[in-house]
Structure formats: C-alpha cells, structure tokens
PDB file of C-alpha atoms and ligand atoms in Angstrom:
ATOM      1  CA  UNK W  29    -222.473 -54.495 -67.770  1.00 41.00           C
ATOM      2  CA  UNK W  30    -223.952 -51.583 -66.809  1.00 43.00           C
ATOM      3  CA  UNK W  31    -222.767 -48.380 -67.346  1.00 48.00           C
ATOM      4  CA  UNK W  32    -222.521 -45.815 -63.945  1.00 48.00           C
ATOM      5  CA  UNK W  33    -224.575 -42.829 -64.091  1.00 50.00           C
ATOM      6  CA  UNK W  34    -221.014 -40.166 -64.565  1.00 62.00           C
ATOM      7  CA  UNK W  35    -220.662 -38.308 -60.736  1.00 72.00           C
ATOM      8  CA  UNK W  36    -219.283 -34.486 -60.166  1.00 78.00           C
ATOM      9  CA  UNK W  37    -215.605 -34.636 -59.573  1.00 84.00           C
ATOM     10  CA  UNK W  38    -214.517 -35.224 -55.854  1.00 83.00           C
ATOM     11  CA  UNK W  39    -211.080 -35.138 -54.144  1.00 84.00           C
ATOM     12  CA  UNK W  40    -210.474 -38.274 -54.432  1.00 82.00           C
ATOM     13  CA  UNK W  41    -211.601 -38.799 -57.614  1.00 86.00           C
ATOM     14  CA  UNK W  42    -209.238 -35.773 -58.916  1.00 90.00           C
ATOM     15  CA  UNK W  43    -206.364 -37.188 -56.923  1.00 89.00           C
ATOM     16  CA  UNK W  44    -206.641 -40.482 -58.447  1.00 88.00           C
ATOM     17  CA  UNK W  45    -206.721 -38.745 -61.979  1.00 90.00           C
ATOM     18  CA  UNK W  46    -203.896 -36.713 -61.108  1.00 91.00           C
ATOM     19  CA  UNK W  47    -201.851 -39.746 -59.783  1.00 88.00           C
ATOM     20  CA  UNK W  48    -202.650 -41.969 -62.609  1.00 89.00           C
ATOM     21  CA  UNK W  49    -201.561 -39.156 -65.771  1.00 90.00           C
ATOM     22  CA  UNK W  50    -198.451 -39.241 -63.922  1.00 88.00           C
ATOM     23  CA  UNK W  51    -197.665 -42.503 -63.602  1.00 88.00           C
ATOM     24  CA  UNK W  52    -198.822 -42.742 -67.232  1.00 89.00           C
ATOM     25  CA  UNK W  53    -196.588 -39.684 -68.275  1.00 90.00           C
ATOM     26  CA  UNK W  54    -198.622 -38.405 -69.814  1.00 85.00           C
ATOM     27  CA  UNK W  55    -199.061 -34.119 -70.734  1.00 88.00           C
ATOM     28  CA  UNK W  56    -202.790 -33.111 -68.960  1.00 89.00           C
ATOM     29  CA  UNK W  57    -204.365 -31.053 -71.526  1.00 93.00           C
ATOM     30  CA  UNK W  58    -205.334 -27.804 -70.071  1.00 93.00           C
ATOM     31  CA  UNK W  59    -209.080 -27.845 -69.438  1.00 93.00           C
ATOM     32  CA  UNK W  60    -208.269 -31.056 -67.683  1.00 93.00           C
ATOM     33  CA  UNK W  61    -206.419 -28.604 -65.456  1.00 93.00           C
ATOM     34  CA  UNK W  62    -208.405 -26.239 -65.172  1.00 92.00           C
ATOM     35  CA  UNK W  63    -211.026 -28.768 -63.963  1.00 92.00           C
ATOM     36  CA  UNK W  64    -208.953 -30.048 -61.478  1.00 93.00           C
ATOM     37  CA  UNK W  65    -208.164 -26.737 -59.682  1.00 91.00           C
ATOM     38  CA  UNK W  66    -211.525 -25.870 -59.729  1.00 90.00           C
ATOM     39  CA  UNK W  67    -212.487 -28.900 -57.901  1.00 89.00           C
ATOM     40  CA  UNK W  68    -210.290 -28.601 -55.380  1.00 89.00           C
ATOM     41  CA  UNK W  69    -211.181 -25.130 -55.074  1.00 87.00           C
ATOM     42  CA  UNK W  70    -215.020 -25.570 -54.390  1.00 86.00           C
ATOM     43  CA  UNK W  71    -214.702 -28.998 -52.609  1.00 84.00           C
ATOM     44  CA  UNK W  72    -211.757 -27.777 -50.245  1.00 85.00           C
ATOM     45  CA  UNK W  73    -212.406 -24.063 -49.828  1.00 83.00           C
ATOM     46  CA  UNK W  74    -215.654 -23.489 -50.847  1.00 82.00           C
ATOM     47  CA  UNK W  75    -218.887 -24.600 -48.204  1.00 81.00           C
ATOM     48  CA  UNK W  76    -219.521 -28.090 -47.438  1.00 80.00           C
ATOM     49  CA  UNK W  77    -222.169 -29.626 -46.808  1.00 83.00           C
ATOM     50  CA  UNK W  78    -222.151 -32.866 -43.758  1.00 86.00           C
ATOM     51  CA  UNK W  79    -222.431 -36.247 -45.485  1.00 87.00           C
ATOM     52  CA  UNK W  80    -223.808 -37.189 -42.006  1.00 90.00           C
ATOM     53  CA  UNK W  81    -224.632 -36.765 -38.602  1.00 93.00           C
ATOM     54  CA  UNK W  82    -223.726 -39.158 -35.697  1.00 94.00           C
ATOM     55  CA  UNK W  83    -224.516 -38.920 -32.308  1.00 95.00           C
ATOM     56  CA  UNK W  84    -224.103 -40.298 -29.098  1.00 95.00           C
ATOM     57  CA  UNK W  85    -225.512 -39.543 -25.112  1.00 95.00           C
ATOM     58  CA  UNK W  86    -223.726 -36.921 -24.114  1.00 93.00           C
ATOM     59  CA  UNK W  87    -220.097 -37.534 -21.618  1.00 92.00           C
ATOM     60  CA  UNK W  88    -220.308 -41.063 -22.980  1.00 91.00           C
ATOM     61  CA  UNK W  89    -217.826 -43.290 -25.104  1.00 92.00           C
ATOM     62  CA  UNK W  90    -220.395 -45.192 -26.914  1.00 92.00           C
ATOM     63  CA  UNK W  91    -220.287 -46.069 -30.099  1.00 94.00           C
ATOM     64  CA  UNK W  92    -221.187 -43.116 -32.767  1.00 94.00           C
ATOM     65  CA  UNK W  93    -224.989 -43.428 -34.631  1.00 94.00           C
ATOM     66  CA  UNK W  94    -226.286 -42.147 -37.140  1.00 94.00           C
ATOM     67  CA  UNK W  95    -228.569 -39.104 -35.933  1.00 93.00           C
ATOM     68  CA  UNK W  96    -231.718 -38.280 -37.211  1.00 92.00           C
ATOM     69  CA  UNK W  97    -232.713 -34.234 -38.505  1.00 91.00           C
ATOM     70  CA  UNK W  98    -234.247 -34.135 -35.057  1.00 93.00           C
ATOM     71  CA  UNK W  99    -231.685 -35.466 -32.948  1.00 92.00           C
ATOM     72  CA  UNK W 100    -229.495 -32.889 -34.511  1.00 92.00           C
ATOM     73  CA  UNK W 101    -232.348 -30.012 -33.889  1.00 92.00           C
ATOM     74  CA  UNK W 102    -232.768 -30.983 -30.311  1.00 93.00           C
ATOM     75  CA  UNK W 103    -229.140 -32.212 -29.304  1.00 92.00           C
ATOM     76  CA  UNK W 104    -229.087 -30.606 -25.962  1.00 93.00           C
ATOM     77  CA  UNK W 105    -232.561 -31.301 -24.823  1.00 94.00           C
ATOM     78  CA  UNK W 106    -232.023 -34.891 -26.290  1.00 93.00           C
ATOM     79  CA  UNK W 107    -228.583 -34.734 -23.933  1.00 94.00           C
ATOM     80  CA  UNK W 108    -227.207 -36.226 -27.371  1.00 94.00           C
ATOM     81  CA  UNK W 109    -223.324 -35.137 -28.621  1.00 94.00           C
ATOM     82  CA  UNK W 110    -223.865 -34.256 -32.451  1.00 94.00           C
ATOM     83  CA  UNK W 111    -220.480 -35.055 -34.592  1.00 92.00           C
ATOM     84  CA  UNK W 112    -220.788 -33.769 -38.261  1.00 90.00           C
ATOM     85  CA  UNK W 113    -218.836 -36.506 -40.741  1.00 88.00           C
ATOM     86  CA  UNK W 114    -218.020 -34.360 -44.311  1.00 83.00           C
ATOM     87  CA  UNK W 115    -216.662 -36.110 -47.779  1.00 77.00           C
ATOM     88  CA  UNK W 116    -213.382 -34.061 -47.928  1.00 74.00           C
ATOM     89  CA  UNK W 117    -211.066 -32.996 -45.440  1.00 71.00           C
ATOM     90  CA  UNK W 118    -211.766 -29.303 -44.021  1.00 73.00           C
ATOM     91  CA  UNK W 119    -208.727 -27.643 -45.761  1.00 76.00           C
ATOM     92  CA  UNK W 120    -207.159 -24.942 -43.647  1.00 78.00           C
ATOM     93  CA  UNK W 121    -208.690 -21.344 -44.274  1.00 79.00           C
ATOM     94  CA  UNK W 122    -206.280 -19.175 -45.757  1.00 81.00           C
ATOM     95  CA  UNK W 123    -204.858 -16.523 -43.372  1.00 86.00           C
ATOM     96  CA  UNK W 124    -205.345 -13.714 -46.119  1.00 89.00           C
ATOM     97  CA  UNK W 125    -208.603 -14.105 -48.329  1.00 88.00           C
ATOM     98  CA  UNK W 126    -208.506 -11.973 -51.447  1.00 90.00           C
ATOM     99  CA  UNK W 127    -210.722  -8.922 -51.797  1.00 91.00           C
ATOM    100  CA  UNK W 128    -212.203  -9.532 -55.350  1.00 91.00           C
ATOM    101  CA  UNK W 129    -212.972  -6.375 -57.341  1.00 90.00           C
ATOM    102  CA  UNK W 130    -214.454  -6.982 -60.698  1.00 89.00           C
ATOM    103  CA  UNK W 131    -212.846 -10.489 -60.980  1.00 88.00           C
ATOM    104  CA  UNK W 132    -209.159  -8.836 -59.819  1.00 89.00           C
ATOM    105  CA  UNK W 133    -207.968  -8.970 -56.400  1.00 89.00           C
ATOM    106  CA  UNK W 134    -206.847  -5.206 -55.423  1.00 89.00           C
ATOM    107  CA  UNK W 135    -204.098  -6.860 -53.026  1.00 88.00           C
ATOM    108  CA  UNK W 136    -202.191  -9.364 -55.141  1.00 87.00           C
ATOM    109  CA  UNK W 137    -203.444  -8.763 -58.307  1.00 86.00           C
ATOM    110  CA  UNK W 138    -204.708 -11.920 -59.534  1.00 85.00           C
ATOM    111  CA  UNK W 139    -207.788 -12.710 -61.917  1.00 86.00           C
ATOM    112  CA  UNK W 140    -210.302 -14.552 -59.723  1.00 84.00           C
ATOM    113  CA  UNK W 141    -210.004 -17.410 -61.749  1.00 80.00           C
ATOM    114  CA  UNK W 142    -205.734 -17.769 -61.538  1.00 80.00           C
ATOM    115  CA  UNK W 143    -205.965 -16.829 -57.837  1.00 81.00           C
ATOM    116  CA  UNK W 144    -205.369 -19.549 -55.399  1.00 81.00           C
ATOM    117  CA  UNK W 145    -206.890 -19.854 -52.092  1.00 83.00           C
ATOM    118  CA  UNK W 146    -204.195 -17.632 -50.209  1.00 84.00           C
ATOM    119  CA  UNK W 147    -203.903 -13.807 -50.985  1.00 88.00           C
ATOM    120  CA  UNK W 148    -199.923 -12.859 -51.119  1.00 86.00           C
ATOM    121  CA  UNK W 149    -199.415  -9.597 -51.896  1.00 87.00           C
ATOM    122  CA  UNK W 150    -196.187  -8.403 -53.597  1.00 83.00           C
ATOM    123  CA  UNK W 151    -193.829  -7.118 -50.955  1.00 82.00           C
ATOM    124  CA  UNK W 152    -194.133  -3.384 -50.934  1.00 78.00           C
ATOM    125  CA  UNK W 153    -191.074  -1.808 -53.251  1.00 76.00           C
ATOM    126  CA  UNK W 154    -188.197  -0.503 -50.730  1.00 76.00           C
ATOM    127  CA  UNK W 155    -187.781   3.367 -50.519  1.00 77.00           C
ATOM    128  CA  UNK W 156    -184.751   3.693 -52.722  1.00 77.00           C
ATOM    129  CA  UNK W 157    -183.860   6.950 -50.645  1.00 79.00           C
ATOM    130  CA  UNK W 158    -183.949   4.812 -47.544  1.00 78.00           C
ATOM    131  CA  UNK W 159    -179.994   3.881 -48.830  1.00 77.00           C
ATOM    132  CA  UNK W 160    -178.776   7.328 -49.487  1.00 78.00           C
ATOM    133  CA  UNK W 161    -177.519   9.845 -47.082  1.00 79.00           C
ATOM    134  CA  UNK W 162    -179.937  12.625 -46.106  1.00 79.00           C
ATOM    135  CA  UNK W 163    -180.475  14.754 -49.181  1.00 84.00           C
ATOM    136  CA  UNK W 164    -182.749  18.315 -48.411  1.00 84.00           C
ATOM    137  CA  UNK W 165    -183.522  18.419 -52.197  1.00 86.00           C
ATOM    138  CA  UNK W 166    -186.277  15.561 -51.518  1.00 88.00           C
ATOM    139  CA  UNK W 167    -188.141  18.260 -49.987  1.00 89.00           C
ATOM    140  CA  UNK W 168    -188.757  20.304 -52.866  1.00 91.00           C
ATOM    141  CA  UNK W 169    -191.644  18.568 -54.370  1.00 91.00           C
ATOM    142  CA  UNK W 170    -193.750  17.961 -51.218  1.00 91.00           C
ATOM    143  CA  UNK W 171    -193.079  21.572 -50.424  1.00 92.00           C
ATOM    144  CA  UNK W 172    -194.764  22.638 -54.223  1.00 91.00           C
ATOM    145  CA  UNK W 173    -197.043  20.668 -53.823  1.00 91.00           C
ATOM    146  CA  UNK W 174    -198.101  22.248 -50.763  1.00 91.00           C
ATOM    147  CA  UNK W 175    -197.810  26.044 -52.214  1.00 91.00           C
ATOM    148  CA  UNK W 176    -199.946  24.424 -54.933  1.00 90.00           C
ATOM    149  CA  UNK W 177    -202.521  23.568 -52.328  1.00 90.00           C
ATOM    150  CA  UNK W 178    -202.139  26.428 -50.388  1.00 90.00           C
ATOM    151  CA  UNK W 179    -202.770  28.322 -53.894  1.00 91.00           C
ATOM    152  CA  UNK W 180    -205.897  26.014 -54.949  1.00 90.00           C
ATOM    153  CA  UNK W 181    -207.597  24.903 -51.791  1.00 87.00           C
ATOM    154  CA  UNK W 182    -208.033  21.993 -53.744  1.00 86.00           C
ATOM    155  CA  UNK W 183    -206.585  18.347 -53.097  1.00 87.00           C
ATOM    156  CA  UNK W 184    -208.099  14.927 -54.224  1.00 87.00           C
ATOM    157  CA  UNK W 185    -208.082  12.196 -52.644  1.00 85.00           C
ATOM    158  CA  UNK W 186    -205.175   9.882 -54.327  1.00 85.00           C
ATOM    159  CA  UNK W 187    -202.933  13.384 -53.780  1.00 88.00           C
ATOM    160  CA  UNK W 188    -203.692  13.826 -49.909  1.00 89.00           C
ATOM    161  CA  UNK W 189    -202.828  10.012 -49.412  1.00 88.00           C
ATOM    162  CA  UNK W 190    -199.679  10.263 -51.788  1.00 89.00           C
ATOM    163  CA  UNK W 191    -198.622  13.741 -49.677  1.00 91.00           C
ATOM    164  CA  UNK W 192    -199.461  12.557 -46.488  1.00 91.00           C
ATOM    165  CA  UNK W 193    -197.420   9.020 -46.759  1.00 90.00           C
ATOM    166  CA  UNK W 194    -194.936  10.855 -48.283  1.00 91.00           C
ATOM    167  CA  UNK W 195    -194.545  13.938 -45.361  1.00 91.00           C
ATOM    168  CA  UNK W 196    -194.700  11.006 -42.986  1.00 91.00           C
ATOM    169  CA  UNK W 197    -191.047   9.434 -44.546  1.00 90.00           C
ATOM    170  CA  UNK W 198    -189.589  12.697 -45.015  1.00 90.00           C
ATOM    171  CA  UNK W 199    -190.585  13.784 -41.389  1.00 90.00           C
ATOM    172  CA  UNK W 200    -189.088  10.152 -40.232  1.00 90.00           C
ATOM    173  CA  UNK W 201    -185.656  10.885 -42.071  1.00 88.00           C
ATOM    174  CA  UNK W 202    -185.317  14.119 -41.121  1.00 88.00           C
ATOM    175  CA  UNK W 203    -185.435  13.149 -37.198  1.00 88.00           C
ATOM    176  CA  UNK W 204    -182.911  10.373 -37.820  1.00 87.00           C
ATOM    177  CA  UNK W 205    -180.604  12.985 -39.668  1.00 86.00           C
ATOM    178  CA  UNK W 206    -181.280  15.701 -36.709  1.00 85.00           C
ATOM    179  CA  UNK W 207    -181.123  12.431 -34.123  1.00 87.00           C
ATOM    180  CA  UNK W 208    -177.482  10.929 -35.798  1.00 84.00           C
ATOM    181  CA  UNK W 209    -175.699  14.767 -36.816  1.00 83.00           C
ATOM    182  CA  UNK W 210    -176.499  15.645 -32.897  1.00 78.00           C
ATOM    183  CA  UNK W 211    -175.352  12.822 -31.363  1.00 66.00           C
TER     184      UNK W 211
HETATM  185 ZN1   ZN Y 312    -205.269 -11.532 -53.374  1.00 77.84          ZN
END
C-alpha cells in the first residue's frame, strides 16, 4: 500500500482532527493547537486563491463548465458569466481588523499571534466623576496646567490631547451643572 505524499492542513482536514480528539477524549497537546488556529486563520481569513473557474453564456441557465484562463480574461467579449469555485468557505470579514504595531495591536492589545480575526477593544473605563455631584475642585489641575503652559509655551503632544479631552468633560459638566441649578 502506498503511502500518500502528507498535504498542508485544510478546513476540513482540521475539522475532522478536531472532531475526532473529541470523540476520542483525548487532551490536544498545544502545538497541535496552535496549528489548528493557524490554519483556520490563513485558510479562512487570509487570501484565497479559486480552485476553479466555471462559466456559462451569459443570461443563460445552462449547466456550469469549466472555463479556460482565457475565457476568464475575455468574459465579456466571450458574452461568458465567470463563477469562481474556492476550497473553503469565504468566512465573513471581521467588522474591526486590528492595527498591528510591532506584533501588538494598539486597539485591543493582543500579540499578533493570540489575536483572533475580530479586533474588540476593551470598553473605555467610565469617568468615575461622571457619578458624583458637580465638584469645582476638579478644575484645579487643568487650570495649573494651563498657568504651566502659559509660563512655558511649551506643551507635547500626549499633554495637549490629555488637556484637551479633559477641558472638553469639564466644559460638558459644567453646562449640565449651570443647565440643572438654573432650571
Ligand atoms: Zn485588535
């Protein structure tokens, strides 16, 4: 009996793995993992290549053939419909794709390797102020800090996006206070 020639990991054929340790019970030693996700990964996710080409005259229902390169070069002056057929199912793209940075995604945080094909940030922490009464003394350090800049001239960039997000919630509770003691 011959022995097949050993073929790169498919769907299917990780499926079928997956399916069969489980009905075994057995544990999946990690780099068994590992090689699963990463074949899902590329063969789901990453770019596919067609497995085949079919075509057929164009606003007919005749049966699908296979197409040659040129048929599928010259479709429309051939008056051929091209259909594409691919191994794997075209998973659904992920409505947030990460933005890698040296192997680290700056919006979730996940290594590039860990990270799944959806990006979901951490919810943003609540302003703990945004429970508490109106107090004026959270206008003390902005207010330094401005003197500061007034005194210096100088602001980097981290500091005018920290004092500017943070003018911009002081200025918002300070017109609800003025709005709701007024009323
Ligand atoms: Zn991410």
């Amino acid at each position: 009996m011959t022995q097949l020639p050993a073929q790169a990991p498919t769907v299917a054929s990780t499926v079928r793995d997956i399916v069969r340790t489980g009905a075994a019970g057995e544990k999946a030693p990690a780099a068994t993992l590992t090689t699963w996700g990463q074949t899902f990964m590329s063969q789901l996710y990453g770019p596919q290549t067609a497995v085949r080409y079919e075509c057929r005259p164009r606003y007919t229902t005749e049966p699908w053939l296979e197409a040659l390169p040129s048929d599928v070069l010259q479709a429309r002056k051939r008056g051929l419909e091209v259909r594409a057929l691919y191994l794997h199912p075209k998973a659904q793209p992920p409505t947030k794709k990460h933005r890698l940075r040296e192997g680290v995604c700056v919006d979730c945080h996940e290594a590039e390797w860990l990270a799944g094909p959806e990006c979901t940030p951490p919810p943003p922490s609540r302003d703990q102020r945004a429970a508490l009464p109106f107090d004026p003394f959270w206008f003390r350090e902005p207010l330094q800090a401005l003197q500061q800049i007034a005194a210096t001239k100088v602001i980097n960039h981290y500091d005018c996006l920290k004092w500017d997000r943070e003018c911009t919630y002081l200025i918002e509770r300070l017109d609800q206070y003025l709005k709701d003691t007024q009323a």
